[in-house]
Amino acid sequence: MPEPVSFQAPKGTRDLLPPASGRHRLLIARFAALADAFGYGQIVSPMFEDLRVFERVGASTEIVSKEMFELVSRDDENRLALRPELTASVCRAFAQHRPLTPWKVFYEGPQFRYERPQAGRYRQFTQVGAEALGSDDPLLDVEMIALSWRFYESLGLRQVTLLLNTLGDPEGRPAYFAALESYLRSRAEELSIQSQTTLEHNPLRVLDSKRPQDEAVIADAPLMIDHLSAAAAEHFTAVRAGLDRLGIAYEISPRLVRGLDYYLRTTFEVAADALDSAQNAIGGGGRYDGLVEALGGPATPGVGFALGVDRTLLACDAEGVFDGPTQRPDVFVVDLTGGAEALALVDELASAGIRADRSYDNRSVKAQLKAANRADARLAVIVGDDELDAGTVQVKDLESGDQRAMARAQLLADIKSRLR
Ligand code: HAM
């Protein structure tokens, strides 16, 4: 026999047990229903991809350069990695299958990032999200933001802020990047050591620093929003007008920098004000025209967003909204004949979609009724030897205490009508 050991879920991962897992599942189902109503179909793509798919979309971001889980594969033809996000996979799938456009898809599933775990930051976490490929209409950006915003609203979240920014287009960006870099270099010695390193490979990300030492330099840095090309400015104005038209309030956040490199033009994030500021981004997205091309497809504009399910649920906890689905059984079967009747009744009721539970191990009637109360069941169905002989059952309403006998053949119809 091997030595007894005690295992735990790997660092940064969690087991989701009932009832928490039921709430997680309900949130995903709600998102799928809303995305479906907005005309998005589901894409289910692999959890791992050719590592170069991710390298293509963000080689200079931490998510790709430092946080990827690479797989050791038995054939070493391709280097593979667990997906850190899904936008790259969706664009890879688009380039591979060439569907008709506009192509509107949604997804749900786990993502993997080798991060330092803390509350709301995990190495395996779930996202739901949507992507729309094939149109650069600014009103599609608005639709995407609306889909995410309406979802947060539907959960009951109220303490959330929509942050909006634009990262310009290829016409305006080079001049802005040059201005930003030269400004940051001129004040480099005032920056933290970490931001000095960031400046070397990705000056824009310096704006994302939350370190107090960097605050003063960042406050005076030139902003993309002041260096937009005419076309990018027009796009942004149209996005703002669309949000106004839908009555969706937003804050312009000119220093909002997303953690991935592929964004152009519109970017947005939703912050949960009830969460600690380090982990208060419950969702985000934006436009990424050029990404499909980078993955070998035709030039195709795209826009999308993803929402962190785990963090969104933390925000719901903090606001006391979005209860999970009920675990409450509709019926608890109390069997005084040894257990085989409960077996048959649970089989019949559950097969008809009625949530049914029972006790095991031939417990006493008292113990079984106690278990029914503890489970908070609405009804108890009781069978003893007399009922078995007469082809009847007793049905007890556990809320009112009312109890009556009925023919077993009528049980299903009776329970269905009571639960309606
Ligand atoms: P992202 O901002 O990296 O964007 O992730 C989206 C959301 O996933 C975050 O706002 C956060 O709620 C959640 N999240 C990220 N990392 C973690 C983590 N370690 N633990 C828990 N939750 C986390 C993207 O992934 C883009 N693909 C979004 C997008 C879609 N852009 C365009 N289309």
GROMACS .gro file of C-alpha atoms and ligand atoms in nm:
model
  453
    1MET     CA    1   0.000   0.000   0.000
    2PRO     CA    2   0.134   0.347  -0.083
    3GLU     CA    3   0.184   0.588   0.209
    4PRO     CA    4  -0.136   0.782   0.289
    5VAL     CA    5  -0.106   1.139   0.162
    6SER     CA    6  -0.347   1.429   0.159
    7PHE     CA    7  -0.398   1.607  -0.172
    8GLN     CA    8  -0.538   1.951  -0.232
    9ALA     CA    9  -0.660   2.123  -0.547
   10PRO     CA   10  -0.358   2.286  -0.719
   11LYS     CA   11  -0.262   2.636  -0.610
   12GLY     CA   12  -0.489   2.899  -0.761
   13THR     CA   13  -0.768   2.651  -0.841
   14ARG     CA   14  -1.083   2.569  -0.649
   15ASP     CA   15  -1.340   2.294  -0.630
   16LEU     CA   16  -1.683   2.439  -0.685
   17LEU     CA   17  -1.923   2.239  -0.472
   18PRO     CA   18  -2.301   2.260  -0.441
   19PRO     CA   19  -2.470   2.501  -0.381
   20ALA     CA   20  -2.199   2.738  -0.516
   21SER     CA   21  -2.164   2.533  -0.834
   22GLY     CA   22  -2.539   2.568  -0.899
   23ARG     CA   23  -2.512   2.946  -0.882
   24HIS     CA   24  -2.214   2.938  -1.119
   25ARG     CA   25  -2.411   2.726  -1.363
   26LEU     CA   26  -2.720   2.946  -1.341
   27LEU     CA   27  -2.514   3.257  -1.417
   28ILE     CA   28  -2.372   3.091  -1.728
   29ALA     CA   29  -2.719   2.975  -1.837
   30ARG     CA   30  -2.853   3.329  -1.794
   31PHE     CA   31  -2.571   3.467  -2.003
   32ALA     CA   32  -2.629   3.208  -2.276
   33ALA     CA   33  -2.999   3.300  -2.287
   34LEU     CA   34  -2.923   3.672  -2.318
   35ALA     CA   35  -2.653   3.621  -2.584
   36ASP     CA   36  -2.896   3.400  -2.773
   37ALA     CA   37  -3.158   3.675  -2.758
   38PHE     CA   38  -2.903   3.919  -2.902
   39GLY     CA   39  -2.846   3.679  -3.193
   40TYR     CA   40  -2.519   3.515  -3.085
   41GLY     CA   41  -2.461   3.142  -3.136
   42GLN     CA   42  -2.228   2.940  -2.915
   43ILE     CA   43  -1.874   2.848  -3.012
   44VAL     CA   44  -1.710   2.562  -2.823
   45SER     CA   45  -1.340   2.559  -2.900
   46PRO     CA   46  -1.051   2.356  -2.756
   47MET     CA   47  -0.909   2.443  -2.417
   48PHE     CA   48  -0.561   2.431  -2.562
   49GLU     CA   49  -0.418   2.570  -2.882
   50ASP     CA   50  -0.095   2.592  -3.074
   51LEU     CA   51   0.108   2.821  -2.849
   52ARG     CA   52   0.181   3.049  -3.144
   53VAL     CA   53  -0.187   3.145  -3.163
   54PHE     CA   54  -0.143   3.324  -2.832
   55GLU     CA   55   0.204   3.454  -2.911
   56ARG     CA   56   0.060   3.619  -3.222
   57VAL     CA   57  -0.193   3.811  -3.019
   58GLY     CA   58   0.011   3.941  -2.733
   59ALA     CA   59   0.376   3.842  -2.719
   60SER     CA   60   0.461   4.155  -2.523
   61THR     CA   61   0.187   4.117  -2.263
   62GLU     CA   62   0.238   3.946  -1.929
   63ILE     CA   63  -0.061   3.720  -1.997
   64VAL     CA   64   0.126   3.563  -2.287
   65SER     CA   65   0.491   3.606  -2.193
   66LYS     CA   66   0.474   3.510  -1.824
   67GLU     CA   67   0.141   3.355  -1.739
   68MET     CA   68   0.083   3.082  -1.994
   69PHE     CA   69   0.057   2.718  -1.899
   70GLU     CA   70   0.252   2.536  -2.165
   71LEU     CA   71   0.179   2.169  -2.217
   72VAL     CA   72   0.435   1.899  -2.246
   73SER     CA   73   0.293   1.701  -2.534
   74ARG     CA   74   0.376   1.343  -2.629
   75ASP     CA   75   0.432   1.446  -2.987
   76ASP     CA   76   0.651   1.751  -3.005
   77GLU     CA   77   0.530   1.869  -3.343
   78ASN     CA   78   0.343   2.162  -3.196
   79ARG     CA   79   0.402   2.351  -2.878
   80LEU     CA   80   0.067   2.371  -2.704
   81ALA     CA   81  -0.067   2.598  -2.431
   82LEU     CA   82  -0.382   2.609  -2.219
   83ARG     CA   83  -0.585   2.907  -2.334
   84PRO     CA   84  -0.545   3.220  -2.120
   85GLU     CA   85  -0.846   3.378  -2.294
   86LEU     CA   86  -1.079   3.302  -2.584
   87THR     CA   87  -1.061   3.590  -2.831
   88ALA     CA   88  -0.752   3.443  -2.996
   89SER     CA   89  -0.920   3.103  -3.030
   90VAL     CA   90  -1.233   3.259  -3.181
   91CYS     CA   91  -1.022   3.446  -3.439
   92ARG     CA   92  -0.822   3.131  -3.512
   93ALA     CA   93  -1.152   2.945  -3.566
   94PHE     CA   94  -1.278   3.225  -3.791
   95ALA     CA   95  -0.960   3.213  -4.003
   96GLN     CA   96  -0.993   2.834  -4.022
   97HIS     CA   97  -1.364   2.803  -4.107
   98ARG     CA   98  -1.431   3.133  -4.287
   99PRO     CA   99  -1.798   3.164  -4.181
  100LEU     CA  100  -2.032   3.422  -4.331
  101THR     CA  101  -2.011   3.763  -4.169
  102PRO     CA  102  -2.119   3.923  -3.950
  103TRP     CA  103  -2.027   3.625  -3.734
  104LYS     CA  104  -2.162   3.663  -3.383
  105VAL     CA  105  -2.060   3.404  -3.125
  106PHE     CA  106  -2.062   3.365  -2.749
  107TYR     CA  107  -1.871   3.128  -2.525
  108GLU     CA  108  -1.825   3.007  -2.172
  109GLY     CA  109  -1.554   2.807  -2.007
  110PRO     CA  110  -1.236   2.793  -1.804
  111GLN     CA  111  -0.925   3.000  -1.883
  112PHE     CA  112  -0.580   2.946  -1.738
  113ARG     CA  113  -0.327   3.205  -1.627
  114TYR     CA  114  -0.026   3.149  -1.408
  115GLU     CA  115  -0.096   3.443  -1.178
  116ARG     CA  116  -0.024   3.505  -0.812
  117PRO     CA  117  -0.348   3.375  -0.661
  118GLN     CA  118  -0.554   3.596  -0.431
  119ALA     CA  119  -0.924   3.663  -0.372
  120GLY     CA  120  -1.081   3.705  -0.716
  121ARG     CA  121  -0.761   3.611  -0.899
  122TYR     CA  122  -0.715   3.246  -0.983
  123ARG     CA  123  -0.504   3.027  -1.209
  124GLN     CA  124  -0.815   2.863  -1.346
  125PHE     CA  125  -1.118   3.090  -1.377
  126THR     CA  126  -1.434   3.092  -1.585
  127GLN     CA  127  -1.526   3.349  -1.844
  128VAL     CA  128  -1.838   3.409  -2.047
  129GLY     CA  129  -1.803   3.638  -2.344
  130ALA     CA  130  -1.899   3.724  -2.698
  131GLU     CA  131  -1.724   3.824  -3.020
  132ALA     CA  132  -1.864   3.976  -3.342
  133LEU     CA  133  -1.648   3.956  -3.652
  134GLY     CA  134  -1.684   4.117  -3.991
  135SER     CA  135  -1.810   4.469  -3.930
  136ASP     CA  136  -1.648   4.787  -3.806
  137ASP     CA  137  -1.978   4.962  -3.748
  138PRO     CA  138  -1.942   5.157  -3.421
  139LEU     CA  139  -2.298   5.054  -3.336
  140LEU     CA  140  -2.172   4.696  -3.312
  141ASP     CA  141  -1.933   4.815  -3.039
  142VAL     CA  142  -2.237   4.964  -2.868
  143GLU     CA  143  -2.434   4.639  -2.904
  144MET     CA  144  -2.146   4.449  -2.747
  145ILE     CA  145  -2.124   4.689  -2.455
  146ALA     CA  146  -2.503   4.675  -2.419
  147LEU     CA  147  -2.498   4.294  -2.408
  148SER     CA  148  -2.250   4.299  -2.122
  149TRP     CA  149  -2.421   4.587  -1.944
  150ARG     CA  150  -2.771   4.437  -1.968
  151PHE     CA  151  -2.630   4.116  -1.828
  152TYR     CA  152  -2.489   4.287  -1.519
  153GLU     CA  153  -2.820   4.466  -1.478
  154SER     CA  154  -3.013   4.140  -1.503
  155LEU     CA  155  -2.809   3.995  -1.217
  156GLY     CA  156  -2.920   4.286  -1.000
  157LEU     CA  157  -2.578   4.453  -0.983
  158ARG     CA  158  -2.607   4.828  -0.929
  159GLN     CA  159  -2.267   4.935  -0.798
  160VAL     CA  160  -2.091   4.895  -1.129
  161THR     CA  161  -1.921   5.153  -1.350
  162LEU     CA  162  -1.868   5.129  -1.723
  163LEU     CA  163  -1.528   5.272  -1.817
  164LEU     CA  164  -1.481   5.366  -2.179
  165ASN     CA  165  -1.172   5.456  -2.377
  166THR     CA  166  -1.034   5.453  -2.728
  167LEU     CA  167  -0.690   5.334  -2.826
  168GLY     CA  168  -0.701   5.505  -3.164
  169ASP     CA  169  -0.643   5.353  -3.505
  170PRO     CA  170  -0.329   5.265  -3.703
  171GLU     CA  171  -0.329   5.613  -3.852
  172GLY     CA  172  -0.308   5.804  -3.526
  173ARG     CA  173  -0.122   5.557  -3.306
  174PRO     CA  174   0.239   5.586  -3.426
  175ALA     CA  175   0.252   5.961  -3.355
  176TYR     CA  176   0.088   5.909  -3.016
  177PHE     CA  177   0.318   5.623  -2.917
  178ALA     CA  178   0.621   5.831  -3.014
  179ALA     CA  179   0.492   6.123  -2.805
  180LEU     CA  180   0.417   5.895  -2.508
  181GLU     CA  181   0.750   5.718  -2.521
  182SER     CA  182   0.951   6.036  -2.546
  183TYR     CA  183   0.754   6.187  -2.255
  184LEU     CA  184   0.804   5.877  -2.036
  185ARG     CA  185   1.175   5.862  -2.122
  186SER     CA  186   1.215   6.226  -2.025
  187ARG     CA  187   1.085   6.140  -1.676
  188ALA     CA  188   1.207   5.779  -1.656
  189GLU     CA  189   1.416   5.830  -1.343
  190GLU     CA  190   1.102   5.933  -1.150
  191LEU     CA  191   0.929   5.602  -1.239
  192SER     CA  192   0.936   5.285  -1.028
  193ILE     CA  193   1.192   5.022  -1.133
  194GLN     CA  194   0.906   4.801  -1.260
  195SER     CA  195   0.766   5.077  -1.480
  196GLN     CA  196   1.113   5.156  -1.614
  197THR     CA  197   1.131   4.795  -1.731
  198THR     CA  198   0.778   4.810  -1.876
  199LEU     CA  199   0.877   5.126  -2.065
  200GLU     CA  200   1.143   4.928  -2.249
  201HIS     CA  201   0.899   4.688  -2.413
  202ASN     CA  202   0.549   4.839  -2.391
  203PRO     CA  203   0.527   5.212  -2.301
  204LEU     CA  204   0.146   5.213  -2.312
  205ARG     CA  205   0.130   4.969  -2.023
  206VAL     CA  206   0.313   5.213  -1.797
  207LEU     CA  207  -0.018   5.404  -1.787
  208ASP     CA  208  -0.172   5.098  -1.620
  209SER     CA  209   0.066   5.112  -1.321
  210LYS     CA  210  -0.109   5.148  -0.986
  211ARG     CA  211   0.218   5.217  -0.800
  212PRO     CA  212   0.204   5.544  -0.604
  213GLN     CA  213   0.556   5.634  -0.722
  214ASP     CA  214   0.435   5.644  -1.085
  215GLU     CA  215   0.126   5.854  -1.020
  216ALA     CA  216   0.268   6.200  -1.088
  217VAL     CA  217   0.439   6.098  -1.414
  218ILE     CA  218   0.126   5.921  -1.539
  219ALA     CA  219  -0.097   6.216  -1.448
  220ASP     CA  220   0.085   6.441  -1.696
  221ALA     CA  221   0.137   6.181  -1.971
  222PRO     CA  222  -0.008   6.255  -2.316
  223LEU     CA  223  -0.332   6.069  -2.381
  224MET     CA  224  -0.444   5.875  -2.687
  225ILE     CA  225  -0.783   6.042  -2.674
  226ASP     CA  226  -0.612   6.377  -2.751
  227HIS     CA  227  -0.420   6.229  -3.048
  228LEU     CA  228  -0.695   6.052  -3.244
  229SER     CA  229  -0.711   6.050  -3.623
  230ALA     CA  230  -1.028   6.205  -3.765
  231ALA     CA  231  -1.170   5.858  -3.840
  232ALA     CA  232  -1.096   5.723  -3.491
  233ALA     CA  233  -1.249   6.033  -3.331
  234GLU     CA  234  -1.561   5.990  -3.543
  235HIS     CA  235  -1.588   5.622  -3.445
  236PHE     CA  236  -1.560   5.711  -3.078
  237THR     CA  237  -1.823   5.984  -3.107
  238ALA     CA  238  -2.061   5.735  -3.270
  239VAL     CA  239  -2.002   5.483  -2.990
  240ARG     CA  240  -2.077   5.747  -2.729
  241ALA     CA  241  -2.393   5.856  -2.911
  242GLY     CA  242  -2.510   5.493  -2.932
  243LEU     CA  243  -2.461   5.442  -2.558
  244ASP     CA  244  -2.652   5.764  -2.490
  245ARG     CA  245  -2.931   5.642  -2.715
  246LEU     CA  246  -2.961   5.325  -2.501
  247GLY     CA  247  -2.937   5.520  -2.176
  248ILE     CA  248  -2.621   5.336  -2.071
  249ALA     CA  249  -2.411   5.562  -1.852
  250TYR     CA  250  -2.031   5.550  -1.881
  251GLU     CA  251  -1.720   5.726  -1.764
  252ILE     CA  252  -1.448   5.818  -2.008
  253SER     CA  253  -1.132   5.664  -1.870
  254PRO     CA  254  -0.848   5.796  -2.088
  255ARG     CA  255  -0.580   5.594  -1.905
  256LEU     CA  256  -0.766   5.264  -1.932
  257VAL     CA  257  -0.517   5.014  -2.076
  258ARG     CA  258  -0.626   4.659  -2.127
  259GLY     CA  259  -0.402   4.362  -2.040
  260LEU     CA  260  -0.387   4.233  -2.399
  261ASP     CA  261  -0.218   4.397  -2.697
  262TYR     CA  262  -0.467   4.346  -2.973
  263TYR     CA  263  -0.701   4.637  -2.903
  264LEU     CA  264  -0.763   4.929  -3.136
  265ARG     CA  265  -1.027   5.199  -3.114
  266THR     CA  266  -1.298   5.120  -2.856
  267THR     CA  267  -1.197   4.959  -2.527
  268PHE     CA  268  -1.406   4.922  -2.215
  269GLU     CA  269  -1.407   4.768  -1.874
  270VAL     CA  270  -1.672   4.721  -1.608
  271ALA     CA  271  -1.558   4.792  -1.253
  272ALA     CA  272  -1.745   4.658  -0.950
  273ASP     CA  273  -1.729   4.938  -0.697
  274ALA     CA  274  -1.806   4.698  -0.412
  275LEU     CA  275  -1.484   4.500  -0.472
  276ASP     CA  276  -1.126   4.576  -0.374
  277SER     CA  277  -0.971   4.792  -0.647
  278ALA     CA  278  -0.702   4.535  -0.734
  279GLN     CA  279  -0.966   4.286  -0.850
  280ASN     CA  280  -1.260   4.507  -0.934
  281ALA     CA  281  -1.254   4.454  -1.311
  282ILE     CA  282  -1.542   4.212  -1.358
  283GLY     CA  283  -1.535   4.229  -1.737
  284GLY     CA  284  -1.381   4.405  -2.030
  285GLY     CA  285  -1.331   4.410  -2.402
  286GLY     CA  286  -1.303   4.619  -2.711
  287ARG     CA  287  -1.221   4.625  -3.079
  288TYR     CA  288  -0.941   4.420  -3.229
  289ASP     CA  289  -0.941   4.483  -3.604
  290GLY     CA  290  -0.634   4.306  -3.742
  291LEU     CA  291  -0.634   4.003  -3.517
  292VAL     CA  292  -0.789   3.761  -3.768
  293GLU     CA  293  -0.529   3.872  -4.022
  294ALA     CA  294  -0.250   3.811  -3.773
  295LEU     CA  295  -0.381   3.454  -3.747
  296GLY     CA  296  -0.372   3.390  -4.119
  297GLY     CA  297  -0.728   3.495  -4.211
  298PRO     CA  298  -0.861   3.774  -4.432
  299ALA     CA  299  -0.861   4.131  -4.299
  300THR     CA  300  -1.164   4.124  -4.069
  301PRO     CA  301  -1.269   4.374  -3.803
  302GLY     CA  302  -1.385   4.240  -3.469
  303VAL     CA  303  -1.517   4.347  -3.133
  304GLY     CA  304  -1.593   4.154  -2.816
  305PHE     CA  305  -1.579   4.125  -2.442
  306ALA     CA  306  -1.541   3.869  -2.167
  307LEU     CA  307  -1.665   3.870  -1.814
  308GLY     CA  308  -1.506   3.690  -1.522
  309VAL     CA  309  -1.773   3.463  -1.376
  310ASP     CA  310  -1.591   3.412  -1.044
  311ARG     CA  311  -1.537   3.784  -0.990
  312THR     CA  312  -1.887   3.875  -1.103
  313LEU     CA  313  -2.023   3.637  -0.840
  314LEU     CA  314  -1.800   3.802  -0.577
  315ALA     CA  315  -1.950   4.137  -0.680
  316CYS     CA  316  -2.299   3.984  -0.647
  317ASP     CA  317  -2.207   3.862  -0.296
  318ALA     CA  318  -2.083   4.209  -0.203
  319GLU     CA  319  -2.414   4.363  -0.317
  320GLY     CA  320  -2.628   4.077  -0.179
  321VAL     CA  321  -2.787   4.002  -0.519
  322PHE     CA  322  -2.833   3.701  -0.750
  323ASP     CA  323  -2.923   3.405  -0.533
  324GLY     CA  324  -2.839   3.065  -0.668
  325PRO     CA  325  -3.107   2.825  -0.784
  326THR     CA  326  -3.310   2.656  -0.516
  327GLN     CA  327  -3.179   2.326  -0.382
  328ARG     CA  328  -3.513   2.263  -0.218
  329PRO     CA  329  -3.671   1.925  -0.306
  330ASP     CA  330  -4.031   1.939  -0.424
  331VAL     CA  331  -4.099   1.601  -0.272
  332PHE     CA  332  -3.936   1.390  -0.001
  333VAL     CA  333  -4.037   1.025  -0.015
  334VAL     CA  334  -4.080   0.856   0.322
  335ASP     CA  335  -4.083   0.478   0.282
  336LEU     CA  336  -4.176   0.254   0.576
  337THR     CA  337  -4.161  -0.065   0.374
  338GLY     CA  338  -3.784  -0.102   0.349
  339GLY     CA  339  -3.680   0.142   0.075
  340ALA     CA  340  -3.779  -0.021  -0.256
  341GLU     CA  341  -4.095   0.196  -0.282
  342ALA     CA  342  -3.889   0.510  -0.233
  343LEU     CA  343  -3.657   0.385  -0.506
  344ALA     CA  344  -3.949   0.346  -0.750
  345LEU     CA  345  -4.120   0.673  -0.650
  346VAL     CA  346  -3.805   0.886  -0.678
  347ASP     CA  347  -3.738   0.726  -1.015
  348GLU     CA  348  -4.090   0.811  -1.134
  349LEU     CA  349  -4.098   1.165  -0.993
  350ALA     CA  350  -3.747   1.267  -1.097
  351SER     CA  351  -3.801   1.129  -1.446
  352ALA     CA  352  -4.103   1.360  -1.471
  353GLY     CA  353  -3.883   1.658  -1.375
  354ILE     CA  354  -3.999   1.680  -1.013
  355ARG     CA  355  -3.713   1.733  -0.769
  356ALA     CA  356  -3.734   1.432  -0.538
  357ASP     CA  357  -3.522   1.315  -0.246
  358ARG     CA  358  -3.534   1.038   0.012
  359SER     CA  359  -3.348   0.882   0.306
  360TYR     CA  360  -3.140   0.567   0.281
  361ASP     CA  361  -3.055   0.283   0.520
  362ASN     CA  362  -3.417   0.203   0.622
  363ARG     CA  363  -3.445   0.478   0.883
  364SER     CA  364  -3.741   0.520   1.120
  365VAL     CA  365  -4.041   0.729   1.013
  366LYS     CA  366  -3.938   0.997   1.261
  367ALA     CA  367  -3.585   1.015   1.120
  368GLN     CA  368  -3.717   1.026   0.763
  369LEU     CA  369  -3.962   1.308   0.839
  370LYS     CA  370  -3.686   1.497   1.016
  371ALA     CA  371  -3.470   1.460   0.705
  372ALA     CA  372  -3.762   1.587   0.491
  373ASN     CA  373  -3.790   1.896   0.710
  374ARG     CA  374  -3.415   1.954   0.712
  375ALA     CA  375  -3.413   1.937   0.331
  376ASP     CA  376  -3.696   2.195   0.340
  377ALA     CA  377  -3.906   1.981   0.106
  378ARG     CA  378  -4.249   2.115   0.014
  379LEU     CA  379  -4.428   1.783   0.020
  380ALA     CA  380  -4.374   1.443   0.177
  381VAL     CA  381  -4.503   1.131   0.006
  382ILE     CA  382  -4.543   0.856   0.263
  383VAL     CA  383  -4.581   0.483   0.188
  384GLY     CA  384  -4.630   0.218   0.458
  385ASP     CA  385  -4.747  -0.143   0.433
  386ASP     CA  386  -5.117  -0.039   0.441
  387GLU     CA  387  -5.072   0.204   0.154
  388LEU     CA  388  -4.874  -0.052  -0.039
  389ASP     CA  389  -5.154  -0.306  -0.005
  390ALA     CA  390  -5.422  -0.051  -0.098
  391GLY     CA  391  -5.229   0.096  -0.392
  392THR     CA  392  -5.229   0.441  -0.228
  393VAL     CA  393  -4.985   0.694  -0.084
  394GLN     CA  394  -5.018   0.969   0.178
  395VAL     CA  395  -4.925   1.317   0.060
  396LYS     CA  396  -4.836   1.565   0.333
  397ASP     CA  397  -4.795   1.936   0.269
  398LEU     CA  398  -4.498   2.018   0.494
  399GLU     CA  399  -4.587   2.386   0.502
  400SER     CA  400  -4.952   2.359   0.609
  401GLY     CA  401  -4.933   2.015   0.773
  402ASP     CA  402  -5.236   1.902   0.566
  403GLN     CA  403  -5.221   1.530   0.485
  404ARG     CA  404  -5.439   1.311   0.264
  405ALA     CA  405  -5.440   0.972   0.098
  406MET     CA  406  -5.468   0.925  -0.277
  407ALA     CA  407  -5.442   0.652  -0.536
  408ARG     CA  408  -5.084   0.602  -0.635
  409ALA     CA  409  -5.182   0.623  -1.000
  410GLN     CA  410  -5.291   0.985  -0.943
  411LEU     CA  411  -4.981   1.094  -0.756
  412LEU     CA  412  -4.788   1.242  -1.045
  413ALA     CA  413  -5.078   1.451  -1.175
  414ASP     CA  414  -5.161   1.569  -0.823
  415ILE     CA  415  -4.807   1.677  -0.745
  416LYS     CA  416  -4.770   1.854  -1.077
  417SER     CA  417  -5.085   2.053  -1.015
  418ARG     CA  418  -4.972   2.147  -0.662
  419LEU     CA  419  -4.634   2.266  -0.783
  420ARG     CA  420  -4.771   2.475  -1.067
  421HAM     P1  421  -0.942   4.019  -1.969
  421HAM     O1  422  -0.965   4.159  -1.920
  421HAM     O2  423  -0.804   3.967  -1.964
  421HAM     O3  424  -0.996   4.017  -2.118
  421HAM     O4  425  -1.036   3.921  -1.891
  421HAM     C1  426  -1.176   3.944  -1.883
  421HAM     C2  427  -1.224   3.922  -1.740
  421HAM     O5  428  -1.184   3.793  -1.693
  421HAM     C3  429  -1.163   4.018  -1.639
  421HAM     O6  430  -1.234   4.141  -1.638
  421HAM     C4  431  -1.181   3.941  -1.509
  421HAM     O7  432  -1.313   3.959  -1.460
  421HAM     C5  433  -1.165   3.798  -1.552
  421HAM     N1  434  -1.031   3.750  -1.516
  421HAM     C6  435  -0.915   3.772  -1.581
  421HAM     N2  436  -0.812   3.711  -1.517
  421HAM     C7  437  -0.866   3.650  -1.408
  421HAM     C8  438  -0.811   3.569  -1.303
  421HAM     N3  439  -0.683   3.537  -1.296
  421HAM     N4  440  -0.896   3.523  -1.208
  421HAM     C9  441  -1.029   3.554  -1.212
  421HAM     N5  442  -1.084   3.627  -1.310
  421HAM    C10  443  -1.005   3.675  -1.407
  421HAM    C11  444  -0.996   3.908  -2.199
  421HAM     O8  445  -0.974   3.795  -2.162
  421HAM    C12  446  -1.036   3.937  -2.340
  421HAM     N6  447  -1.032   3.812  -2.416
  421HAM    C13  448  -1.173   4.002  -2.345
  421HAM    C14  449  -1.216   4.031  -2.484
  421HAM    C15  450  -1.301   3.959  -2.560
  421HAM     N7  451  -1.174   4.132  -2.556
  421HAM    C16  452  -1.230   4.124  -2.677
  421HAM     N8  453  -1.306   4.020  -2.679
   0.00000   0.00000   0.00000
